[in-house]
PDB file of C-alpha atoms in Angstrom:
ATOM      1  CA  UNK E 137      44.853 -49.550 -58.419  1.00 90.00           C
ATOM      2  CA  UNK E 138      43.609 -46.416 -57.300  1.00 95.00           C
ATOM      3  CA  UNK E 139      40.601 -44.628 -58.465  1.00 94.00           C
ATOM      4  CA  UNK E 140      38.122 -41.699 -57.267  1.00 96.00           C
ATOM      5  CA  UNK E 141      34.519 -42.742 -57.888  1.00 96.00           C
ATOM      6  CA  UNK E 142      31.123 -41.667 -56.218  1.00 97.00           C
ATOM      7  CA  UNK E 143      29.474 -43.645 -53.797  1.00 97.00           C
ATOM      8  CA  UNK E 144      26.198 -44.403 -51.725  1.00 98.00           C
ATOM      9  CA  UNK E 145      26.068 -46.296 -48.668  1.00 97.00           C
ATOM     10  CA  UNK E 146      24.152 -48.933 -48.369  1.00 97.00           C
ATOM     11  CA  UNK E 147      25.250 -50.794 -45.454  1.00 96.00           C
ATOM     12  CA  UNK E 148      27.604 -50.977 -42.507  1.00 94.00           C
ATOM     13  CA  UNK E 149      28.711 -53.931 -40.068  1.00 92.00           C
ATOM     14  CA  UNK E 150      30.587 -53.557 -37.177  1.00 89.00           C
ATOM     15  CA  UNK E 151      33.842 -55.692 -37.656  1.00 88.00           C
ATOM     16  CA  UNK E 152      35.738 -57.077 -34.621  1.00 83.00           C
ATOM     17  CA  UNK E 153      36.408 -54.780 -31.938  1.00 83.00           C
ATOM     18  CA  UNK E 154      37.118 -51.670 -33.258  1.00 84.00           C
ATOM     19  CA  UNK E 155      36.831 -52.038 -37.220  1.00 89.00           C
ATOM     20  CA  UNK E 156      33.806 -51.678 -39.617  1.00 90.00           C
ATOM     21  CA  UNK E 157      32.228 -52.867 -42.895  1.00 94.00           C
ATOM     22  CA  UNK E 158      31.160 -50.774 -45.288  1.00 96.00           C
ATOM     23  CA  UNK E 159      29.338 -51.868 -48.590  1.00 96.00           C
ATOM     24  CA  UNK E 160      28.538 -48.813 -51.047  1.00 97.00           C
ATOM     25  CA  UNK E 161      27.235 -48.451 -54.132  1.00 98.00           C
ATOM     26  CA  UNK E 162      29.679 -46.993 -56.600  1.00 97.00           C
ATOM     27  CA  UNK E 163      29.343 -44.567 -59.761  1.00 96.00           C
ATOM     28  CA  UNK E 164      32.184 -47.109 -61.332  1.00 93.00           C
ATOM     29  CA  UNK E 165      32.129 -50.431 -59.779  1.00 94.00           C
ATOM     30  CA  UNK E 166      28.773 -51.087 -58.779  1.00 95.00           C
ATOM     31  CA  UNK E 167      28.619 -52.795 -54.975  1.00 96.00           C
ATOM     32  CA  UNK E 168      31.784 -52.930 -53.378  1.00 96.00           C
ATOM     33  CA  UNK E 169      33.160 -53.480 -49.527  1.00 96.00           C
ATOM     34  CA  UNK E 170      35.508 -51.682 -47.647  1.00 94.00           C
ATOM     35  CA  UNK E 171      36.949 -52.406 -44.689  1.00 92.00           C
ATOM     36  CA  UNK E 172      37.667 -49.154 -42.341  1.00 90.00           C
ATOM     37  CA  UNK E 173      40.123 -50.552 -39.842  1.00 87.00           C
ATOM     38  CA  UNK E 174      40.072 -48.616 -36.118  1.00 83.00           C
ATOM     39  CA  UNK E 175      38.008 -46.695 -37.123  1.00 77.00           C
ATOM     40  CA  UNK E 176      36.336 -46.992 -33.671  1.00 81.00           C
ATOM     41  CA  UNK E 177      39.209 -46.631 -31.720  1.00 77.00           C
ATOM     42  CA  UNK E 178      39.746 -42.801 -31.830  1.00 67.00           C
ATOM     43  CA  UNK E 179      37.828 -39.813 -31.645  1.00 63.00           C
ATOM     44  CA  UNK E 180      39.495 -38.729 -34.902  1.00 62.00           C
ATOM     45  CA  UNK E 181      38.260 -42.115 -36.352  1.00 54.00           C
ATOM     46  CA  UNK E 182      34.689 -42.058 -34.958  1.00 53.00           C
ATOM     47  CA  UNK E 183      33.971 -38.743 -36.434  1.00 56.00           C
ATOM     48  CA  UNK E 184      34.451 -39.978 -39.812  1.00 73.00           C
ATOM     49  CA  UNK E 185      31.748 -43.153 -39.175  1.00 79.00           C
ATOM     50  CA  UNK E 186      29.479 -39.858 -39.819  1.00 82.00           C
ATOM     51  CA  UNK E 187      30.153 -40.251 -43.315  1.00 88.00           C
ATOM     52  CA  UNK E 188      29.462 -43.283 -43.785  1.00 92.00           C
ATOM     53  CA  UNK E 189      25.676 -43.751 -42.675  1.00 94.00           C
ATOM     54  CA  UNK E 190      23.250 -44.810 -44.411  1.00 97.00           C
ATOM     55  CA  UNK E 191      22.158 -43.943 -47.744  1.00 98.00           C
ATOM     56  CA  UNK E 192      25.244 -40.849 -47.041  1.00 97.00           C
ATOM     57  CA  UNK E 193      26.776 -40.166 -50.575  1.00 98.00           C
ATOM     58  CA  UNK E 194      30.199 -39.957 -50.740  1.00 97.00           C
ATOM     59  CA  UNK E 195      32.965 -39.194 -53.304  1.00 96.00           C
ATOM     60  CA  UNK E 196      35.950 -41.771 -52.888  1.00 95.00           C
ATOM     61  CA  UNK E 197      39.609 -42.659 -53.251  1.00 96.00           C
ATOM     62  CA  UNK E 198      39.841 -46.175 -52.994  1.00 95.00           C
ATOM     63  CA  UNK E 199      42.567 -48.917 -53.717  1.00 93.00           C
ATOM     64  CA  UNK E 200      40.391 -51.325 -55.852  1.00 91.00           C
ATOM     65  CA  UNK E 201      41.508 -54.607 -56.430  1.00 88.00           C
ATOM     66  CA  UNK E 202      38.884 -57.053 -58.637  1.00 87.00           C
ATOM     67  CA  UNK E 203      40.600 -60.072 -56.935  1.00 88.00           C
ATOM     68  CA  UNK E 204      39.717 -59.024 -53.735  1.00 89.00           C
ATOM     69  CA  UNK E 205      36.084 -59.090 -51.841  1.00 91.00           C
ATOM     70  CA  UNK E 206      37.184 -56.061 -49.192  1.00 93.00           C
ATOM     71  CA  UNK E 207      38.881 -52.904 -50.665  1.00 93.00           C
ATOM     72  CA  UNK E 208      40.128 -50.094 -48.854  1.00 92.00           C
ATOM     73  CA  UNK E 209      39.818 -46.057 -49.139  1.00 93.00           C
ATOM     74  CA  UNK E 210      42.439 -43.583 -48.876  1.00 93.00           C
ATOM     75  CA  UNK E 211      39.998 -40.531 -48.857  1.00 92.00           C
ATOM     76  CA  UNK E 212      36.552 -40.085 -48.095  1.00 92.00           C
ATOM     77  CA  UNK E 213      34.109 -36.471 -48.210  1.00 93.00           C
ATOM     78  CA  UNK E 214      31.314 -35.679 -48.493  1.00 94.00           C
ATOM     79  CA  UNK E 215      29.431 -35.548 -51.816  1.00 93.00           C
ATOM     80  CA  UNK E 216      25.882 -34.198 -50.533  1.00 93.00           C
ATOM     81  CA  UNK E 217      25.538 -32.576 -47.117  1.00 94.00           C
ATOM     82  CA  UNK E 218      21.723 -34.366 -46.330  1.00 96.00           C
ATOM     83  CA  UNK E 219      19.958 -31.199 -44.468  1.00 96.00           C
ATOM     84  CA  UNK E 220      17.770 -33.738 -43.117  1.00 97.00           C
ATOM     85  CA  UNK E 221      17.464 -36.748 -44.133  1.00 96.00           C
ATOM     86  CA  UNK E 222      19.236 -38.443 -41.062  1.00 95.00           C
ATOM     87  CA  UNK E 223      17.602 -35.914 -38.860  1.00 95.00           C
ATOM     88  CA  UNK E 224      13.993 -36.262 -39.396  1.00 97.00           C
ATOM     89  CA  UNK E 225      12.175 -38.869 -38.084  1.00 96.00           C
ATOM     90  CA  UNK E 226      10.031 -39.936 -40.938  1.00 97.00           C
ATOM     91  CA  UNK E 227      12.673 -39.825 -43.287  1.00 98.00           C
ATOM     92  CA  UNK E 228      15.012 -41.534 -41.658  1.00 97.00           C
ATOM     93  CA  UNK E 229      12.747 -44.467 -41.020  1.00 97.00           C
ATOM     94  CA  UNK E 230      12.721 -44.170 -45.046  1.00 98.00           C
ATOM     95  CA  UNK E 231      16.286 -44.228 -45.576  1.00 98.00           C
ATOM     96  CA  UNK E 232      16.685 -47.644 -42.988  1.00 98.00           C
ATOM     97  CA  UNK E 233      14.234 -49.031 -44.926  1.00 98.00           C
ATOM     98  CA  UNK E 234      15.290 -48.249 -48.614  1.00 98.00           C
ATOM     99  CA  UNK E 235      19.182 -48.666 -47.688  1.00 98.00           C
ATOM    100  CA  UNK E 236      17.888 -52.615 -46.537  1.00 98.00           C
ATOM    101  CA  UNK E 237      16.188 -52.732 -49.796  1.00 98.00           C
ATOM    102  CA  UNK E 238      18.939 -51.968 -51.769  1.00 97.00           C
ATOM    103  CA  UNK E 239      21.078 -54.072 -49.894  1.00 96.00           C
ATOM    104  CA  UNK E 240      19.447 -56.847 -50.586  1.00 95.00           C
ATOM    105  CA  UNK E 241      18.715 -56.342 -54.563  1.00 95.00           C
ATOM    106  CA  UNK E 242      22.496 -55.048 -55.419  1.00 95.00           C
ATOM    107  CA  UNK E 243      24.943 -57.307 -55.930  1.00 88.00           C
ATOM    108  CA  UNK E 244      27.132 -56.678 -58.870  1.00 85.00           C
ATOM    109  CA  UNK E 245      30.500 -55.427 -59.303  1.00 83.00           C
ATOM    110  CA  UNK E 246      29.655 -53.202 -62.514  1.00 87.00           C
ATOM    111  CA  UNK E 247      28.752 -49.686 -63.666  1.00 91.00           C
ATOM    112  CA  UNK E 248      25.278 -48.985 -63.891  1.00 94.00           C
ATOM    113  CA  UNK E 249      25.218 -45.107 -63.991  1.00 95.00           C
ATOM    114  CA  UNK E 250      21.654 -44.829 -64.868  1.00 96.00           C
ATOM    115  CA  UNK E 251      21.007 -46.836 -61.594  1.00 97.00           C
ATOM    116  CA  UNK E 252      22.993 -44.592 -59.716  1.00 97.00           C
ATOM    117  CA  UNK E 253      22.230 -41.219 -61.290  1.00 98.00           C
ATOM    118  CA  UNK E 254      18.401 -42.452 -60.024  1.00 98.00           C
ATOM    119  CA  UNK E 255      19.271 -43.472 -57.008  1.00 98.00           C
ATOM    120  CA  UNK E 256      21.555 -40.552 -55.995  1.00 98.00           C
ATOM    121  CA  UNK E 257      19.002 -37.687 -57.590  1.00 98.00           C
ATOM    122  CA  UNK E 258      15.542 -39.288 -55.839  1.00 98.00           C
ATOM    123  CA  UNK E 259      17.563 -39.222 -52.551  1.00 98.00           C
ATOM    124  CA  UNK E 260      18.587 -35.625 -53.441  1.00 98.00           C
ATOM    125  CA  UNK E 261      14.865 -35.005 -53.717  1.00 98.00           C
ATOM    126  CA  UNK E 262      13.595 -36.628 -50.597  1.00 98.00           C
ATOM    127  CA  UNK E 263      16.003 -34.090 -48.803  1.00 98.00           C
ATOM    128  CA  UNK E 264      14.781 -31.398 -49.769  1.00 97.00           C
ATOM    129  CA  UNK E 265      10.763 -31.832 -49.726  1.00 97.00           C
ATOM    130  CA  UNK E 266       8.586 -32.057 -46.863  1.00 93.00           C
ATOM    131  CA  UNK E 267       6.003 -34.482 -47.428  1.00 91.00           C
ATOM    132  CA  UNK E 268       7.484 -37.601 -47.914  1.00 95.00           C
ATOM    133  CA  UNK E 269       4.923 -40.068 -46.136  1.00 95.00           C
ATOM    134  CA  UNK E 270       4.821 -41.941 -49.625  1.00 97.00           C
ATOM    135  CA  UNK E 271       7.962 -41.356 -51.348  1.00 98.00           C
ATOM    136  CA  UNK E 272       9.086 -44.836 -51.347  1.00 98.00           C
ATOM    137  CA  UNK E 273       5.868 -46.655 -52.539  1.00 98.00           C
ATOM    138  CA  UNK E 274       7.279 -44.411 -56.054  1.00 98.00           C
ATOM    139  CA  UNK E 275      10.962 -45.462 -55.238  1.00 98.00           C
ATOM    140  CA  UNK E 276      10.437 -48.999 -55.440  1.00 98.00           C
ATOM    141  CA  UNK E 277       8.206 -48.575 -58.622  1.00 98.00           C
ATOM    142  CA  UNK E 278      10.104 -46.868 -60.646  1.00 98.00           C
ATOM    143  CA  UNK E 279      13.117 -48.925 -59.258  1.00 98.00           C
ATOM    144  CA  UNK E 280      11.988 -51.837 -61.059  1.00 98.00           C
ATOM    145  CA  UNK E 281      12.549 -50.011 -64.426  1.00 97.00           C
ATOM    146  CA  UNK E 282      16.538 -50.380 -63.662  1.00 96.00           C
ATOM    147  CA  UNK E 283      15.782 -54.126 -62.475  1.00 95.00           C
ATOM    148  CA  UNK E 284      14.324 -55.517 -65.423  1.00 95.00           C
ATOM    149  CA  UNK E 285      10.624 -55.747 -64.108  1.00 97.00           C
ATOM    150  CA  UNK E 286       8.492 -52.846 -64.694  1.00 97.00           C
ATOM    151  CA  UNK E 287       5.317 -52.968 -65.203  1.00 97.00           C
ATOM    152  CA  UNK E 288       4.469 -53.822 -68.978  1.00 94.00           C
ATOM    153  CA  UNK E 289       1.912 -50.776 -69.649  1.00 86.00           C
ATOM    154  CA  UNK E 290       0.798 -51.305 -73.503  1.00 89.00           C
ATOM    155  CA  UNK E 291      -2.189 -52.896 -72.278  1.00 90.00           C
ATOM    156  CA  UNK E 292      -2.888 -50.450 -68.885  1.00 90.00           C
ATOM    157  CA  UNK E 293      -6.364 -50.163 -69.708  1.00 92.00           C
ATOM    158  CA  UNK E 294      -7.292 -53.725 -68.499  1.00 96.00           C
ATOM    159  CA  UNK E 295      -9.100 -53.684 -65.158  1.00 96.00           C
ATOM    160  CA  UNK E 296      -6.209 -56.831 -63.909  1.00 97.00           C
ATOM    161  CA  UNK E 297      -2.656 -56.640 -62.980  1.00 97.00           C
ATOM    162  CA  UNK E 298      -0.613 -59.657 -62.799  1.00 97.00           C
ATOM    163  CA  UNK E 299       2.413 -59.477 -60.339  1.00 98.00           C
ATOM    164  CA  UNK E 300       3.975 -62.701 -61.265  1.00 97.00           C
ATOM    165  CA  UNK E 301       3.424 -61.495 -65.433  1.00 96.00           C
ATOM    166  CA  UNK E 302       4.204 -57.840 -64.805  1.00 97.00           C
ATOM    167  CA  UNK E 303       1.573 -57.084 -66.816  1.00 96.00           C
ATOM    168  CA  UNK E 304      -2.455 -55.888 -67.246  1.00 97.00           C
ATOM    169  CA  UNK E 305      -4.828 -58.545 -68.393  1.00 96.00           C
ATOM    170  CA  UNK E 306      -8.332 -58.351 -69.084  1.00 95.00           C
ATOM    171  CA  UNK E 307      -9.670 -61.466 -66.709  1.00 94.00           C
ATOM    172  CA  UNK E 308      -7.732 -62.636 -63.589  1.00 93.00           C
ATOM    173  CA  UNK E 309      -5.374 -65.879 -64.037  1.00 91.00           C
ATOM    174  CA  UNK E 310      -3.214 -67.092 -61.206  1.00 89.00           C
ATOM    175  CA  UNK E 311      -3.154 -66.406 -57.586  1.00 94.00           C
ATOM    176  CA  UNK E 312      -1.138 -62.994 -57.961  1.00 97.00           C
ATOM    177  CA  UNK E 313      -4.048 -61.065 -60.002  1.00 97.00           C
ATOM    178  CA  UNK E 314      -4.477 -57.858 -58.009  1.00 96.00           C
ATOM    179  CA  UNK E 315      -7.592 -55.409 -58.727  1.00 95.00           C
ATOM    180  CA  UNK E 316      -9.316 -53.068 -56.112  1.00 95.00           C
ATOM    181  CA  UNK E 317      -6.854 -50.321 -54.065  1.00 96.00           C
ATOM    182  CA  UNK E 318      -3.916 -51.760 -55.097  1.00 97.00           C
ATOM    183  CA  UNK E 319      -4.953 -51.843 -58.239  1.00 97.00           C
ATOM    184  CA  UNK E 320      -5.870 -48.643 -58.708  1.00 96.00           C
ATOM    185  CA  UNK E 321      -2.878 -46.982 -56.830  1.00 97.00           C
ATOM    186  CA  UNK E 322      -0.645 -48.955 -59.245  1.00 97.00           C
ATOM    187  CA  UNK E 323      -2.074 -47.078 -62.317  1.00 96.00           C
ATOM    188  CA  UNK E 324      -2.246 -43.971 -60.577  1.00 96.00           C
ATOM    189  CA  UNK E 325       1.819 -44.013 -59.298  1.00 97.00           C
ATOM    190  CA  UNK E 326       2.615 -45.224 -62.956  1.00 96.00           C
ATOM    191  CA  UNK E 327       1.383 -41.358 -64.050  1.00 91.00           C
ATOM    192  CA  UNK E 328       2.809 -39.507 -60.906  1.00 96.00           C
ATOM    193  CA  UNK E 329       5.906 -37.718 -60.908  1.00 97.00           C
ATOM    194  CA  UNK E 330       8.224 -37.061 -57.680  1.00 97.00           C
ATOM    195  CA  UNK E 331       6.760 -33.679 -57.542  1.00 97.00           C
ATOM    196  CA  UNK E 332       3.485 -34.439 -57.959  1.00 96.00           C
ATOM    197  CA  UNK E 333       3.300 -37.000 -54.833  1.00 96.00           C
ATOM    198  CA  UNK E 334       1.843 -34.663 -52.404  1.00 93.00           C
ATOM    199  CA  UNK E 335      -1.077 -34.717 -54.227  1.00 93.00           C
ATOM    200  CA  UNK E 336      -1.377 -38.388 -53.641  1.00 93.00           C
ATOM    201  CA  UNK E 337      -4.526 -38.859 -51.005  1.00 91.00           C
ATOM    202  CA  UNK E 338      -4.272 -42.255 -49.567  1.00 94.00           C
ATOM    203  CA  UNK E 339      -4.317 -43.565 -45.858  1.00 94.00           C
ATOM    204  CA  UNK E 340      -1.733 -45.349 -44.023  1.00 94.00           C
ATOM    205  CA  UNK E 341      -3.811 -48.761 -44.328  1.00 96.00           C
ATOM    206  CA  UNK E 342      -4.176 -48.241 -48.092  1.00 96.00           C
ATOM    207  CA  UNK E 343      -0.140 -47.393 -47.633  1.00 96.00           C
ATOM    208  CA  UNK E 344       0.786 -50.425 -45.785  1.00 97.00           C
ATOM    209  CA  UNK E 345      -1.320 -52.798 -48.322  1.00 97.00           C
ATOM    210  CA  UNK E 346       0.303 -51.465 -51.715  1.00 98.00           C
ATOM    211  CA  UNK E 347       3.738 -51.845 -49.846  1.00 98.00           C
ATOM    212  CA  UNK E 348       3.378 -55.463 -49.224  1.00 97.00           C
ATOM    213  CA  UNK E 349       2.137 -55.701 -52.516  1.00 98.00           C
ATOM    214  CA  UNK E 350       5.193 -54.311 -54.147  1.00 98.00           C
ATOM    215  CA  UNK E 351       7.717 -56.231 -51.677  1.00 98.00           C
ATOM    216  CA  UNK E 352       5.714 -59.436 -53.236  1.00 97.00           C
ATOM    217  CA  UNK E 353       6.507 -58.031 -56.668  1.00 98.00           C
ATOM    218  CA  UNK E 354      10.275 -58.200 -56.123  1.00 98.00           C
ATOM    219  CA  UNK E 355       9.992 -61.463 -54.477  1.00 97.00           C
ATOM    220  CA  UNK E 356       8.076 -63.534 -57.562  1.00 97.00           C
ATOM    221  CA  UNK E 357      10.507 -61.221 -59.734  1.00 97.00           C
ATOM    222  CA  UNK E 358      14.316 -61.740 -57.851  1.00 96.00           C
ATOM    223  CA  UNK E 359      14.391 -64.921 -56.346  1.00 87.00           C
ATOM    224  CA  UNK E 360      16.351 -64.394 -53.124  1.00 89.00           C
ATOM    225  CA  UNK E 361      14.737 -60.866 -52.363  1.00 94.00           C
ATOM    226  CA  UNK E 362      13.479 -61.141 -48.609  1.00 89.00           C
ATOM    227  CA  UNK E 363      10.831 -58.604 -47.301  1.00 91.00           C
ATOM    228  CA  UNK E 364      13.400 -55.910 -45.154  1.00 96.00           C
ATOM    229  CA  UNK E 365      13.470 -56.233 -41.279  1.00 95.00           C
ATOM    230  CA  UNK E 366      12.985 -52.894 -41.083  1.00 97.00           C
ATOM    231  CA  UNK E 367       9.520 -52.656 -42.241  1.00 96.00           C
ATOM    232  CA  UNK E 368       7.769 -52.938 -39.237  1.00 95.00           C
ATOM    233  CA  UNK E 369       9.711 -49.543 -38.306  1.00 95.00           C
ATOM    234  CA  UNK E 370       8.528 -47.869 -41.236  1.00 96.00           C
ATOM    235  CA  UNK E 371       4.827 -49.096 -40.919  1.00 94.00           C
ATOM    236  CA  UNK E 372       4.617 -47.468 -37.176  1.00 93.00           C
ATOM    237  CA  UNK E 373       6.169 -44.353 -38.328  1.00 94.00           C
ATOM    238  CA  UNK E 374       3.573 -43.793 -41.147  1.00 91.00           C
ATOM    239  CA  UNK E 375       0.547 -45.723 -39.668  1.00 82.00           C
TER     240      UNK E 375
END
């Protein structure tokens, strides 16, 4: 069957000598593979590996069969010309980091467009703003809306937050009760809007800390979530 659909990329593996593996995130299907074959063979077919890094969102013609774990497309272009997303430092340590991320949590083959429509307009965003330092400390809190896990805020006033609960509590119970910086950062991200993030003042050790916080909070809340390898990357970049 073939079908159009948009897509972001979310990974790619180099297959064999001259072939490669793409996994996207479609508008229609979810996560799906493709495999491009020679497409590193000719200078015709390296050119159009420049569509397909990461985070790059594409609109595609692709021969989708549900029985089958690799597709292929007939027609890729770009959706979104980045102005500089793969060409500034900082935010391309962002988009290795977040494209690992969402590697790891998206697995299905089915249509979440609210998913997407976040995913594709937040990335539109991070293009085209300057200050970006903590763009995905919001990214991966707001992701959790989409992932079942957000933090339960009818009870925000409580000076506690449980990671393991998702929720505020008035004492501390359990070894993943969180109060201090963290704390306080949580509450103050759950109010703050894309555009209001450059008015977020923290340092890059109170940056590092609420990252490895949230990382635990998708590992207590999706059970095979590892923290990315490209962290360490990220940390040096904003430390």
């Amino acid at each position: 069957m073939i079908v159009s659909t948009h897509a972001i990329v979310i990974s790619k593996l180099r297959y064999r000598d001259h072939d490669l593996i793409v996994k996207c995130y479609t508008q229609q299907y979810g996560v799906l593979s493709f495999l491009l074959r020679g497409v590193l063979k000719s200078k015709k077919g390296l050119a159009k590996t420049a569509y397909f890094q990461l985070l790059t969102q594409l609109q595609l013609v692709i021969v989708y069969n549900p029985n089958r774990s690799l597709h292929s497309i007939k027609e890729a272009k770009l959706n979104h010309l980045y102005s500089s997303l793969h060409s500034n430092v900082s935010k391309s340590a962002i988009v290795m980091f977040l494209a690992e991320v969402l590697s790891s949590i998206l697995k299905e083959e089915e249509e979440n467009s609210t998913l997407f429509s976040y995913i594709e307009t937040t990335l539109l965003w991070l293009d085209t703003h300057t200050e970006c330092s903590n763009f995905h400390l919001l990214f991966l809190l707001n992701l959790t809306k989409y992932l079942g896990f957000y933090p339960e805020n009818t009870t925000v006033d409580f000076p506690f937050f449980n990671l393991q609960d998702g929720k505020f509590q008035l004492k501390p119970m359990g070894p993943y009760t969180i109060s201090g910086d963290n704390f306080n950062l949580l509450k103050q991200l759950l109010d703050t809007k894309f555009d209001e993030l450059s008015q977020l003042k923290i340092n890059s050790k109170q940056r590092q800390a609420f990252l490895n916080m949230m990382l635990q909070y998708y590992e207590l809340h999706l059970g095979d979530f590892k923290k990315p390898k490209s962290l360490q990357v990220l940390n040096q970049v904003f430390g």
